[in-house]
Coordinates of C-alpha atoms in Angstrom, one line a residue:
Chain A
M147 CA -59.3 19.4 13.0
N148 CA -56.3 21.3 11.8
K149 CA -54.7 18.1 10.4
R150 CA -57.7 17.5 8.2
K151 CA -57.5 21.0 6.8
I152 CA -53.9 20.4 5.7
N153 CA -54.9 17.0 4.2
N154 CA -57.6 18.7 2.3
A155 CA -55.3 21.3 1.0
R156 CA -52.9 18.6 -0.1
R157 CA -55.5 17.0 -2.2
S158 CA -56.3 20.2 -4.0
P159 CA -55.5 20.1 -7.8
F160 CA -53.4 23.3 -7.3
A161 CA -51.1 21.5 -4.8
A162 CA -49.3 19.4 -7.5
I163 CA -48.7 22.5 -9.6
L164 CA -47.4 24.4 -6.6
V165 CA -45.0 21.6 -5.7
I166 CA -43.7 21.2 -9.2
A167 CA -43.2 25.0 -9.5
A168 CA -41.4 25.1 -6.2
G169 CA -39.2 22.2 -7.2
L170 CA -38.3 23.7 -10.6
L171 CA -37.5 27.0 -9.0
V172 CA -35.2 25.5 -6.4
A173 CA -33.4 23.2 -8.9
G174 CA -33.1 25.7 -11.7
G175 CA -32.1 28.5 -9.4
G176 CA -29.5 26.4 -7.6
Y177 CA -28.0 25.2 -10.9
A178 CA -27.9 28.8 -12.2
G179 CA -26.1 29.8 -9.1
A180 CA -23.7 26.9 -9.3
T181 CA -22.7 27.4 -12.9
A182 CA -22.4 31.2 -12.3
A183 CA -19.9 30.3 -9.5
V184 CA -17.8 28.1 -11.8
A185 CA -17.8 30.4 -14.8
H186 CA -16.9 33.4 -12.7
S187 CA -15.2 34.9 -15.6
T188 CA -15.9 38.1 -17.4
S189 CA -13.9 39.7 -20.1
G190 CA -13.6 42.6 -17.7
S191 CA -14.1 46.2 -18.5
Y192 CA -11.1 46.9 -20.7
T193 CA -11.0 49.5 -23.4
Q194 CA -10.3 48.7 -27.0
E195 CA -7.1 50.9 -26.7
Q196 CA -5.9 48.6 -23.9
V197 CA -6.5 45.6 -26.1
D198 CA -4.6 47.1 -29.0
L199 CA -1.7 48.1 -26.9
G200 CA -1.7 44.7 -25.2
K201 CA -1.6 43.0 -28.6
K202 CA 1.5 45.0 -29.6
L203 CA 3.2 44.2 -26.3
F204 CA 2.2 40.6 -26.7
L205 CA 3.7 40.3 -30.2
S206 CA 7.0 41.9 -29.2
N207 CA 7.4 40.2 -25.8
C208 CA 5.4 37.0 -25.6
A209 CA 4.6 35.7 -29.0
S210 CA 8.0 33.9 -29.5
C211 CA 6.9 31.2 -27.0
H212 CA 3.1 31.5 -26.9
G213 CA 2.6 32.0 -30.6
K214 CA 1.5 35.0 -32.6
N215 CA -2.2 34.4 -31.7
A216 CA -1.5 33.1 -28.2
E217 CA -2.3 29.6 -29.6
G218 CA 0.8 28.1 -27.9
T219 CA 3.9 26.5 -29.3
N220 CA 6.3 23.8 -28.1
Y221 CA 7.9 26.4 -25.8
G222 CA 4.9 27.8 -24.1
P223 CA 1.2 26.9 -23.6
S224 CA -1.8 28.4 -25.3
L225 CA -3.1 31.4 -23.5
I226 CA -6.6 31.3 -24.9
G227 CA -9.0 31.2 -22.0
V228 CA -6.4 31.6 -19.2
G229 CA -8.0 35.0 -18.4
A230 CA -6.8 38.3 -17.1
A231 CA -6.1 37.0 -13.6
S232 CA -3.4 34.6 -15.0
V233 CA -1.7 37.4 -16.9
D234 CA -1.8 39.7 -14.0
F235 CA -0.3 37.0 -11.7
Q236 CA 2.4 35.7 -14.1
V237 CA 3.6 39.1 -15.4
G238 CA 2.8 41.0 -12.1
T239 CA 5.1 38.8 -10.1
G240 CA 7.9 38.8 -12.7
R241 CA 7.5 35.1 -13.5
M242 CA 6.7 36.0 -17.1
P243 CA 8.3 36.7 -19.5
G244 CA 10.3 33.6 -18.5
Q245 CA 14.0 34.0 -18.1
A246 CA 15.2 30.5 -18.4
S247 CA 13.6 27.1 -18.7
G248 CA 14.0 24.9 -15.6
P249 CA 11.9 22.9 -13.2
Q250 CA 10.0 26.0 -12.3
L251 CA 9.8 29.6 -13.6
M252 CA 11.2 31.8 -10.9
K253 CA 10.0 35.1 -9.4
K254 CA 12.1 38.0 -10.5
P255 CA 11.9 41.8 -10.8
V256 CA 8.7 42.8 -12.6
Q257 CA 9.4 43.6 -16.3
F258 CA 6.4 45.8 -17.1
K259 CA 4.6 48.7 -15.6
Q260 CA 1.1 48.0 -14.2
D261 CA -0.7 49.8 -17.1
Q262 CA 1.2 47.6 -19.5
I263 CA 0.3 44.5 -17.5
D264 CA -3.3 45.6 -17.6
A265 CA -3.1 46.0 -21.4
L266 CA -1.6 42.5 -21.8
A267 CA -4.4 41.2 -19.5
A268 CA -6.9 43.1 -21.7
Y269 CA -5.6 41.5 -24.8
V270 CA -5.5 37.9 -23.4
S271 CA -9.0 38.2 -21.9
S272 CA -10.3 39.5 -25.2
L273 CA -9.3 36.1 -26.9
A274 CA -11.7 34.0 -24.7
P275 CA -13.4 34.4 -21.4
G276 CA -11.3 33.4 -18.3
P277 CA -10.9 34.3 -14.7
S278 CA -10.7 38.0 -14.3
V279 CA -8.6 40.2 -11.9
P280 CA -10.3 39.9 -8.5
D281 CA -12.6 42.6 -7.1
E282 CA -10.9 44.9 -4.5
K283 CA -13.5 43.9 -1.9
Y284 CA -12.1 40.4 -1.7
L285 CA -8.6 41.6 -1.2
A286 CA -9.2 43.4 2.1
T287 CA -7.6 41.7 5.0
N288 CA -10.6 42.0 7.4
G289 CA -12.0 38.5 6.7
N290 CA -12.5 35.7 9.3
T291 CA -8.9 34.7 10.1
T292 CA -10.0 31.6 12.1
R293 CA -12.0 30.2 9.2
G294 CA -9.2 31.3 6.7
G295 CA -6.7 29.4 8.8
E296 CA -8.8 26.3 8.8
L297 CA -9.3 26.4 5.0
F298 CA -5.6 27.2 4.5
R299 CA -4.5 24.2 6.5
I300 CA -6.9 21.9 4.6
N301 CA -6.3 23.2 1.1
C302 CA -2.9 24.9 1.0
A303 CA -0.7 24.0 4.0
M304 CA 0.4 20.6 2.6
C305 CA 2.5 22.4 0.0
H306 CA 2.9 26.0 1.3
N307 CA 3.5 25.0 5.0
A308 CA 1.1 25.8 7.9
V309 CA 2.4 29.4 8.2
G310 CA 2.9 29.8 4.4
A311 CA 6.7 29.4 4.5
G312 CA 6.7 27.3 1.4
G313 CA 8.1 23.8 0.8
A314 CA 9.7 21.4 -1.6
L315 CA 7.9 19.4 -4.3
T316 CA 9.2 16.8 -6.7
E317 CA 12.2 17.1 -9.1
G318 CA 13.3 20.6 -8.2
K319 CA 9.9 22.2 -8.1
F320 CA 8.7 24.0 -5.0
A321 CA 5.8 25.8 -3.4
P322 CA 6.9 29.4 -2.8
N323 CA 7.0 31.3 0.4
L324 CA 3.8 33.3 0.7
K325 CA 5.1 36.0 3.0
G326 CA 5.1 39.4 1.3
V327 CA 3.0 38.3 -1.6
E328 CA 0.4 40.8 -2.6
A329 CA -3.2 39.8 -1.7
K330 CA -4.2 40.2 -5.4
H331 CA -1.5 37.7 -6.5
I332 CA -2.5 35.2 -3.8
Y333 CA -6.1 35.4 -5.0
E334 CA -5.1 35.1 -8.7
A335 CA -2.9 32.1 -8.0
M336 CA -5.8 30.3 -6.3
V337 CA -8.2 31.0 -9.2
T338 CA -5.8 30.2 -12.0
G339 CA -3.4 27.5 -10.6
P340 CA -0.1 28.8 -12.0
Q341 CA 2.5 26.3 -13.1
N342 CA 2.0 23.1 -11.0
M343 CA -0.3 24.6 -8.5
P344 CA -3.8 23.1 -8.7
V345 CA -6.8 25.3 -9.4
F346 CA -9.2 26.4 -6.5
N347 CA -12.1 27.7 -8.5
D348 CA -15.0 29.7 -6.9
A349 CA -17.1 26.6 -6.5
N350 CA -14.5 25.0 -4.3
L351 CA -13.3 28.1 -2.4
T352 CA -15.8 30.9 -2.7
P353 CA -14.5 34.5 -3.1
T354 CA -15.3 34.9 0.7
D355 CA -13.3 31.8 1.5
K356 CA -10.4 33.2 -0.5
K357 CA -10.7 36.5 1.3
D358 CA -10.6 34.6 4.6
I359 CA -7.5 32.8 3.5
I360 CA -5.8 36.0 2.5
S361 CA -6.8 37.6 5.8
Y362 CA -5.2 34.6 7.6
L363 CA -1.9 34.9 5.7
K364 CA -1.7 38.6 6.2
Y365 CA -2.6 38.2 9.9
I366 CA 0.3 35.7 10.6
E367 CA 2.6 37.9 8.5
A368 CA 1.8 40.9 10.8
N369 CA 1.8 38.9 14.1
P370 CA 5.1 37.2 14.7
S371 CA 5.2 33.8 16.5
A372 CA 4.3 34.0 20.2
G373 CA 6.9 31.3 20.8
G374 CA 9.9 33.5 19.9
E375 CA 12.3 33.1 16.9
E376 CA 10.6 31.0 14.2
L377 CA 13.8 29.9 12.4
G378 CA 11.9 30.5 9.2
G379 CA 8.8 28.5 10.3
L380 CA 10.2 25.6 8.3
G381 CA 9.4 22.9 10.9
P382 CA 11.4 20.0 12.3
V383 CA 14.3 20.2 9.9
A384 CA 15.4 23.7 10.7
E385 CA 14.5 23.4 14.4
G386 CA 16.2 20.0 14.7
L387 CA 19.3 21.2 13.1
F388 CA 19.5 24.1 15.5
L389 CA 19.1 21.8 18.5
W390 CA 21.7 19.3 17.2
L391 CA 24.3 22.0 16.4
F392 CA 23.9 24.6 19.1
V393 CA 22.1 23.1 22.0
L394 CA 23.9 19.7 21.9
G395 CA 27.1 21.5 21.0
G396 CA 26.7 23.7 24.1
I397 CA 26.1 20.7 26.3
V398 CA 29.2 19.0 24.9
G399 CA 31.2 22.2 25.6
I400 CA 30.0 22.3 29.2
T401 CA 30.9 18.7 29.7
I402 CA 34.4 19.2 28.4
W403 CA 34.8 22.2 30.7
L404 CA 33.6 20.2 33.7
G405 CA 36.2 17.5 33.2
A406 CA 39.2 19.7 32.3
K407 CA 41.7 20.7 34.9
S408 CA 42.1 24.4 35.6
N409 CA 45.2 26.1 34.3
Chain B
M1098 CA 63.0 2.7 40.0
S1099 CA 65.9 0.3 40.0
S1100 CA 66.3 -2.4 37.4
K1101 CA 65.9 -5.1 40.0
G1102 CA 62.6 -3.7 41.2
K1103 CA 61.4 -3.5 37.6
S1104 CA 62.1 -7.2 36.9
V1105 CA 60.4 -8.2 40.1
A1106 CA 57.3 -6.4 39.1
K1107 CA 57.4 -7.9 35.7
K1108 CA 57.7 -11.4 37.1
K1109 CA 54.8 -10.8 39.5
A1110 CA 52.6 -9.6 36.6
S1111 CA 53.4 -12.7 34.5
V1112 CA 52.6 -15.0 37.4
E1113 CA 49.3 -13.4 37.9
A1114 CA 48.4 -13.6 34.2
E1115 CA 49.3 -17.3 34.2
H1116 CA 47.2 -17.9 37.3
E1117 CA 44.1 -16.2 35.9
Y1118 CA 44.0 -17.6 32.5
E1119 CA 45.4 -21.1 32.9
G1120 CA 43.5 -23.8 31.0
G1121 CA 41.3 -21.2 29.3
L1122 CA 40.9 -21.1 25.5
A1123 CA 41.2 -17.3 25.1
V1124 CA 44.3 -16.0 23.3
I1125 CA 46.0 -13.3 25.3
A1126 CA 48.2 -10.9 23.5
P1127 CA 51.5 -11.1 25.5
D1128 CA 52.4 -7.4 25.0
A1129 CA 49.1 -5.6 25.8
I1130 CA 49.4 -1.8 26.0
K1131 CA 51.5 -0.9 29.0
D1132 CA 49.8 1.1 31.8
P1133 CA 51.1 4.6 31.2
G1134 CA 50.7 5.4 34.9
L1135 CA 49.6 8.7 36.4
E1136 CA 50.3 12.0 34.6
P1137 CA 52.9 14.1 36.5
H1138 CA 51.2 16.5 38.8
R1139 CA 50.7 19.9 37.2
V1140 CA 50.6 22.9 39.6
R1141 CA 47.8 25.3 38.8
M1142 CA 48.3 29.0 38.3
T1143 CA 46.1 29.7 41.4
D1144 CA 48.6 27.6 43.5
K1145 CA 51.6 29.4 42.1
S1146 CA 50.6 33.0 42.3
P1147 CA 48.5 34.7 45.0
K1148 CA 47.4 37.2 42.3
H1149 CA 45.7 34.5 40.3
E1150 CA 44.2 33.0 43.5
K1151 CA 42.6 36.4 44.3
A1152 CA 41.3 36.7 40.7
A1153 CA 39.7 33.2 40.9
E1154 CA 38.1 34.1 44.2
R1155 CA 36.7 37.3 42.6
Q1156 CA 35.4 35.3 39.7
V1157 CA 33.5 32.9 41.9
V1158 CA 32.1 35.8 44.0
F1159 CA 31.0 37.5 40.7
L1160 CA 29.3 34.3 39.5
F1161 CA 27.4 34.0 42.8
L1162 CA 26.4 37.7 42.7
L1163 CA 25.3 37.1 39.1
S1164 CA 23.1 34.3 40.3
I1165 CA 21.5 36.6 42.9
L1166 CA 20.9 39.2 40.2
G1167 CA 19.4 36.6 37.9
S1168 CA 16.9 35.3 40.6
A1169 CA 16.0 38.9 41.5
F1170 CA 15.5 39.7 37.8
A1171 CA 13.2 36.6 37.5
L1172 CA 11.1 37.9 40.3
Y1173 CA 11.0 41.3 38.7
A1174 CA 10.1 39.8 35.3
Y1175 CA 7.2 37.8 36.7
F1176 CA 5.5 41.0 37.7
A1177 CA 6.8 43.3 34.9
Y1178 CA 5.8 41.0 32.0
P1179 CA 2.4 39.6 33.1
L1180 CA 0.5 37.2 30.9
S1181 CA -2.4 38.8 29.1
E1182 CA -5.3 36.9 27.7
T1183 CA -5.7 39.3 24.8
D1184 CA -2.1 39.6 23.7
L1185 CA -0.4 36.4 22.6
G1186 CA 2.9 38.3 22.4
S1187 CA 2.9 38.6 26.2
V1188 CA 3.5 34.9 26.5
R1189 CA 6.8 35.4 24.7
N1190 CA 8.1 38.2 26.9
N1191 CA 6.9 36.4 30.1
T1192 CA 8.6 33.1 29.3
L1193 CA 11.7 34.7 27.8
F1194 CA 12.6 37.0 30.7
L1195 CA 11.4 34.7 33.5
G1196 CA 13.4 31.9 31.9
L1197 CA 16.5 34.1 31.4
G1198 CA 16.4 35.2 35.1
I1199 CA 16.0 31.6 36.4
T1200 CA 18.7 30.4 34.1
L1201 CA 21.1 33.0 35.4
G1202 CA 20.2 32.2 38.9
L1203 CA 20.9 28.5 38.5
M1204 CA 23.8 28.7 36.1
G1205 CA 25.5 31.2 38.4
I1206 CA 25.4 28.8 41.3
G1207 CA 26.5 25.8 39.2
I1208 CA 29.3 27.4 37.3
G1209 CA 30.5 29.3 40.4
A1210 CA 30.6 26.1 42.4
V1211 CA 32.5 24.2 39.7
H1212 CA 34.9 27.1 39.2
W1213 CA 35.5 27.3 42.9
A1214 CA 36.3 23.6 43.1
K1215 CA 38.5 23.6 40.1
T1216 CA 40.6 26.7 40.9
L1217 CA 40.7 27.0 44.7
M1218 CA 40.0 23.7 46.4
P1219 CA 43.0 21.2 46.7
D1220 CA 43.8 19.5 43.5
A1221 CA 45.8 16.4 44.8
E1222 CA 45.2 13.5 42.5
V1223 CA 44.2 10.3 44.3
S1224 CA 44.1 6.9 42.6
E1225 CA 42.1 4.0 44.0
A1226 CA 43.2 0.6 42.8
R1227 CA 40.4 -1.8 41.8
H1228 CA 39.9 -4.9 43.8
Q1229 CA 39.2 -8.4 42.6
T1230 CA 35.6 -9.3 42.0
R1231 CA 36.1 -12.8 43.4
G1232 CA 35.5 -13.1 47.1
S1233 CA 38.1 -14.5 49.4
E1234 CA 38.1 -18.3 50.1
E1235 CA 36.8 -17.7 53.6
T1236 CA 33.8 -15.6 52.4
R1237 CA 33.0 -18.3 49.8
A1238 CA 33.2 -21.1 52.3
R1239 CA 31.0 -19.2 54.7
A1240 CA 28.4 -18.5 52.0
I1241 CA 28.1 -22.2 51.2
E1242 CA 27.8 -22.9 54.9
I1243 CA 24.9 -20.6 55.2
I1244 CA 23.1 -22.0 52.1
E1245 CA 23.5 -25.6 53.4
L1246 CA 22.3 -24.6 56.9
A1247 CA 19.2 -23.0 55.3
N1248 CA 18.5 -26.1 53.3
Q1249 CA 18.8 -28.2 56.4
E1250 CA 16.6 -26.0 58.5
S1251 CA 13.8 -25.6 55.8
G1252 CA 14.1 -29.1 54.5
F1253 CA 13.9 -27.8 50.9
T1254 CA 15.5 -30.9 49.4
R1255 CA 14.1 -33.3 51.9
R1256 CA 10.4 -32.3 51.7
K1257 CA 9.8 -33.1 48.0
L1258 CA 6.0 -32.4 48.0
I1259 CA 6.4 -28.9 49.4
R1260 CA 9.1 -28.1 46.9
R1261 CA 7.2 -29.3 43.9
T1262 CA 3.9 -27.5 44.9
L1263 CA 5.9 -24.3 45.4
Y1264 CA 7.3 -24.7 41.9
G1265 CA 3.8 -25.2 40.6
A1266 CA 2.5 -22.1 42.4
L1267 CA 5.4 -20.0 41.0
A1268 CA 4.6 -21.2 37.5
F1269 CA 0.9 -20.3 37.8
F1270 CA 1.0 -17.0 39.5
P1271 CA 2.1 -14.9 36.4
L1272 CA -0.8 -16.3 34.2
P1273 CA -3.5 -13.8 35.3
G1274 CA -0.9 -11.0 34.6
I1275 CA -0.5 -12.3 31.1
I1276 CA -4.2 -12.8 30.4
I1277 CA -5.0 -9.1 31.3
F1278 CA -2.7 -7.9 28.5
G1279 CA -5.7 -8.7 26.4
D1280 CA -7.4 -5.6 27.8
L1281 CA -4.6 -3.3 26.3
G1282 CA -6.8 -2.5 23.4
P1283 CA -10.0 -3.5 21.6
N1284 CA -9.6 -5.9 18.8
P1285 CA -9.8 -3.8 15.7
K1286 CA -11.9 -6.5 14.0
N1287 CA -12.9 -5.3 10.5
T1288 CA -12.4 -1.6 11.1
L1289 CA -9.1 -1.4 9.3
K1290 CA -10.6 -2.9 6.1
H1291 CA -13.6 -0.7 5.8
T1292 CA -14.3 3.1 5.7
M1293 CA -17.4 5.2 5.8
W1294 CA -17.7 5.1 2.0
E1295 CA -20.4 3.0 0.5
K1296 CA -22.7 3.0 -2.5
G1297 CA -24.4 6.4 -2.9
V1298 CA -22.5 8.3 -0.2
R1299 CA -21.9 11.8 -1.5
L1300 CA -18.5 13.3 -1.7
T1301 CA -18.4 16.5 0.4
R1302 CA -15.9 19.3 1.0
D1303 CA -13.6 19.2 4.0
P1304 CA -14.4 20.7 6.6
Y1305 CA -17.9 22.0 6.0
G1306 CA -19.5 18.9 4.5
T1307 CA -21.1 20.6 1.5
P1308 CA -21.7 18.2 -1.5
I1309 CA -19.8 18.6 -4.7
K1310 CA -21.3 18.8 -8.2
A1311 CA -19.3 17.2 -11.0
S1312 CA -19.5 20.6 -12.9
D1313 CA -17.8 22.3 -9.9
V1314 CA -14.6 20.3 -10.5
T1315 CA -12.9 22.1 -13.4
I1316 CA -9.8 20.7 -15.0
G1317 CA -6.8 21.1 -12.7
S1318 CA -8.9 21.5 -9.6
V1319 CA -8.2 19.8 -6.4
F1320 CA -10.9 19.2 -3.7
H1321 CA -10.2 17.8 -0.2
V1322 CA -13.1 15.4 0.4
I1323 CA -14.8 13.8 3.3
P1324 CA -17.8 11.4 3.1
E1325 CA -21.3 12.9 3.7
G1326 CA -22.4 12.6 7.3
L1327 CA -18.9 12.6 8.8
S1328 CA -19.3 15.9 10.5
E1329 CA -22.5 14.6 12.2
L1330 CA -20.8 11.6 13.7
E1331 CA -20.9 11.6 17.5
H1332 CA -18.2 9.1 18.1
H1333 CA -14.9 8.2 16.4
K1334 CA -15.1 11.2 14.0
L1335 CA -11.4 11.6 13.7
E1336 CA -10.8 7.8 13.3
E1337 CA -13.3 7.7 10.4
K1338 CA -11.9 10.9 8.8
A1339 CA -8.4 9.4 9.0
K1340 CA -9.5 6.4 7.0
A1341 CA -12.0 8.1 4.6
A1342 CA -10.1 11.3 3.6
V1343 CA -10.0 11.5 -0.2
L1344 CA -8.4 13.8 -2.8
L1345 CA -10.6 14.7 -5.7
V1346 CA -8.9 15.8 -8.9
R1347 CA -10.0 16.5 -12.5
V1348 CA -7.7 15.9 -15.4
D1349 CA -8.2 15.6 -19.1
P1350 CA -9.8 12.2 -19.4
K1351 CA -7.4 11.4 -22.3
E1352 CA -4.5 11.5 -19.8
L1353 CA -5.8 8.8 -17.6
N1354 CA -4.7 5.2 -18.1
P1355 CA -7.2 3.0 -16.2
S1356 CA -6.6 -0.7 -16.1
K1357 CA -9.1 -3.3 -17.1
G1358 CA -12.1 -3.3 -14.8
R1359 CA -11.5 0.2 -13.5
E1360 CA -12.5 2.2 -16.6
N1361 CA -15.7 3.4 -15.0
W1362 CA -14.2 4.3 -11.6
A1363 CA -13.6 7.9 -12.8
Y1364 CA -16.3 10.3 -13.9
D1365 CA -15.3 12.3 -17.0
G1366 CA -11.8 12.7 -15.9
I1367 CA -12.7 13.2 -12.2
V1368 CA -10.8 10.8 -10.0
A1369 CA -10.8 10.2 -6.3
Y1370 CA -7.9 8.7 -4.4
S1371 CA -7.3 7.9 -0.8
K1372 CA -5.3 10.6 0.9
I1373 CA -3.6 8.2 3.3
C1374 CA -0.1 7.2 2.2
T1375 CA 0.4 3.4 1.9
H1376 CA 3.8 3.7 3.5
V1377 CA 3.1 4.9 7.1
G1378 CA -0.2 6.8 6.7
C1379 CA 0.7 10.5 6.2
P1380 CA -1.8 12.6 4.2
V1381 CA -0.6 12.7 0.6
A1382 CA -2.0 15.8 -0.9
L1383 CA 0.8 17.7 -2.6
Y1384 CA -0.6 17.6 -6.1
E1385 CA 1.2 18.9 -9.1
Q1386 CA -1.2 19.9 -11.8
H1387 CA 0.9 19.3 -14.9
T1388 CA 3.0 16.2 -13.9
H1389 CA 0.0 14.6 -12.2
H1390 CA 2.4 13.7 -9.4
L1391 CA 1.1 13.3 -5.8
L1392 CA 3.9 13.8 -3.3
C1393 CA 3.9 12.6 0.3
P1394 CA 5.6 15.2 2.5
C1395 CA 6.8 12.7 5.1
H1396 CA 9.1 10.4 3.1
Q1397 CA 8.8 11.7 -0.5
S1398 CA 6.8 8.8 -1.9
T1399 CA 5.5 10.0 -5.2
F1400 CA 2.4 8.6 -6.9
D1401 CA 1.5 9.1 -10.5
L1402 CA -2.2 10.1 -10.5
A1403 CA -2.5 9.5 -14.3
N1404 CA -1.5 5.8 -13.8
E1405 CA -3.8 4.9 -11.0
C1406 CA -1.4 6.4 -8.4
A1407 CA 1.4 4.0 -9.2
V1408 CA 4.4 4.6 -7.0
V1409 CA 7.1 6.4 -9.0
F1410 CA 9.4 7.2 -6.2
G1411 CA 10.0 6.7 -2.5
P1412 CA 9.3 4.0 0.1
A1413 CA 5.6 3.3 -0.4
S1414 CA 5.0 -0.2 -1.7
R1415 CA 1.5 0.1 -3.1
P1416 CA -0.5 2.6 -5.1
L1417 CA -3.0 4.8 -3.3
P1418 CA -6.4 3.0 -3.3
Q1419 CA -8.9 4.5 -5.7
L1420 CA -12.5 5.3 -4.7
P1421 CA -14.9 4.4 -7.5
I1422 CA -17.2 7.4 -8.1
T1423 CA -20.1 8.4 -10.3
V1424 CA -22.8 11.1 -10.2
D1425 CA -26.3 10.8 -8.7
A1426 CA -29.5 12.0 -10.3
E1427 CA -28.9 15.6 -9.1
G1428 CA -25.4 15.8 -10.5
Y1429 CA -23.6 15.4 -7.2
L1430 CA -20.6 13.1 -7.0
V1431 CA -21.2 9.9 -5.1
A1432 CA -19.2 6.8 -4.3
Q1433 CA -19.9 3.6 -6.2
S1434 CA -18.8 1.6 -3.2
D1435 CA -16.3 1.5 -0.4
F1436 CA -12.6 1.3 -1.3
T1437 CA -11.9 -2.1 -2.8
E1438 CA -8.8 -2.6 -0.6
P1439 CA -7.8 -1.5 2.9
V1440 CA -6.5 2.1 2.8
G1441 CA -3.3 3.3 4.5
P1442 CA -0.2 1.4 5.5
S1443 CA 0.3 -2.4 5.8
F1444 CA -0.9 -4.3 8.9
W1445 CA -0.4 -7.9 10.0
E1446 CA -3.8 -9.2 9.0
R1447 CA -3.8 -7.4 5.6
S1448 CA -4.2 -10.0 2.9
A1449 CA -2.2 -8.3 0.2

């Protein structure tokens, strides 16, 4: 009885229209959502004054390598479209302005004040849209640390080590230690992929995923290893060296003492 | 020792040497290193001065007292630093202090006992000469006698049929033992040559299994990929993951150099490579965005992603296998087929 009712409804001329409408809504809505996630990039809410100040700072500090219009030269890449997040990370961690060329640009004391960094970010993001500086709500460390740990081990730990202690890459490059890095900079690094780090855009790791990862890193930073001294958390090399030198050395010492005659 | 005694000893030694090696082919150096003999006896301080003896006695007593203290501390630590389910740090204190107490308890006894023996017990050196390995003539003759008697009584040489059937039985009894070695593991059959990937299987994110749109993968992005349906597997999930794990990367299509026949294995600069190192199977996922190098953390094999993951450094002997990919009607990335060669390290039955 009931079945027949449904069958009748299915044959109604409105049914086809309804199905098509529902399909369009789901597909279109989903696509809009997905593209919005990838192009998570706004020019931010910077003032024109900030842009002007940023341009001045850029011309006097950055243009020699990145070009007068940030179009890039042989000494530095184009900054068009890299976004405010990239500027905030590179200048905010002291990697930029670069000190010397080498396998990797090193972290060093920050050269600008935060408002100057903001002005530079304002200028660069005014050139073309790119990833913006993350919203404060994704930088809190109250995310799901278990989930963050799982995502970190899958996406980050191969280079940065399971506890974020960092590790070596090819030809003198390395993945830096993540201890003591500001939540904002960790987020920006994931979004922009500085130097040889790959990009983890919001379609791959959503802002919530990133928040969970940051929460995990901050959690292990605040909670030292339950197993005692970590020896830097660097794994078998450091721990093996300790065993070979000190533990085996101690055993050899005891053996010598056992066999020696008393004075 | 008088000179006469010396020469007698020398003569005796040379006679012995002649006796032992006569007729042999070995070349014996005539002036082998002389036996330095025993070191002169050195009198210990504890034997010379009663003051030192008293001190040594006190040291041993101190060590034994330390041991008592250590064991008592271990008992105390067990109750003073209880394990707590909510505080992981409690494990550290519990094991550290309990361990320190037990160590003191045992080391105190051990070191004390050795110190006692070394300083206070008699220190007379005793040397025990080695005896010859070869038995005396009488022992040898007696042994042969026993064997012959046994042979006579059992009739081992006389009763040929018994002897031969016994040989047969001894030859056959290990065979069942050998045949059951076959149960040590299932034959891997074809499982090393195939993975879960096949035509139309979607590429999904590790670990949540959500599908990936080509548009999600921006240039410089890296996705850690598992085949669709892996999470729903009830059996052998880890085995399948260990074979099918893939790294998805997008680079500027102009930077890729595909060889003939592999031009359409990538989708608009998106390439998928097996994450299992061809050396010994570690996960290769240390990707450098600008050099396009993929580094294996175990033995530093380096693969050039722009050149079909050719080995540019390290012990790996083959490039990482590439997974041919394309997009389906909904824009999701899917596999064109399984890998065209076995993934991971070499194995005996691997053809190439």
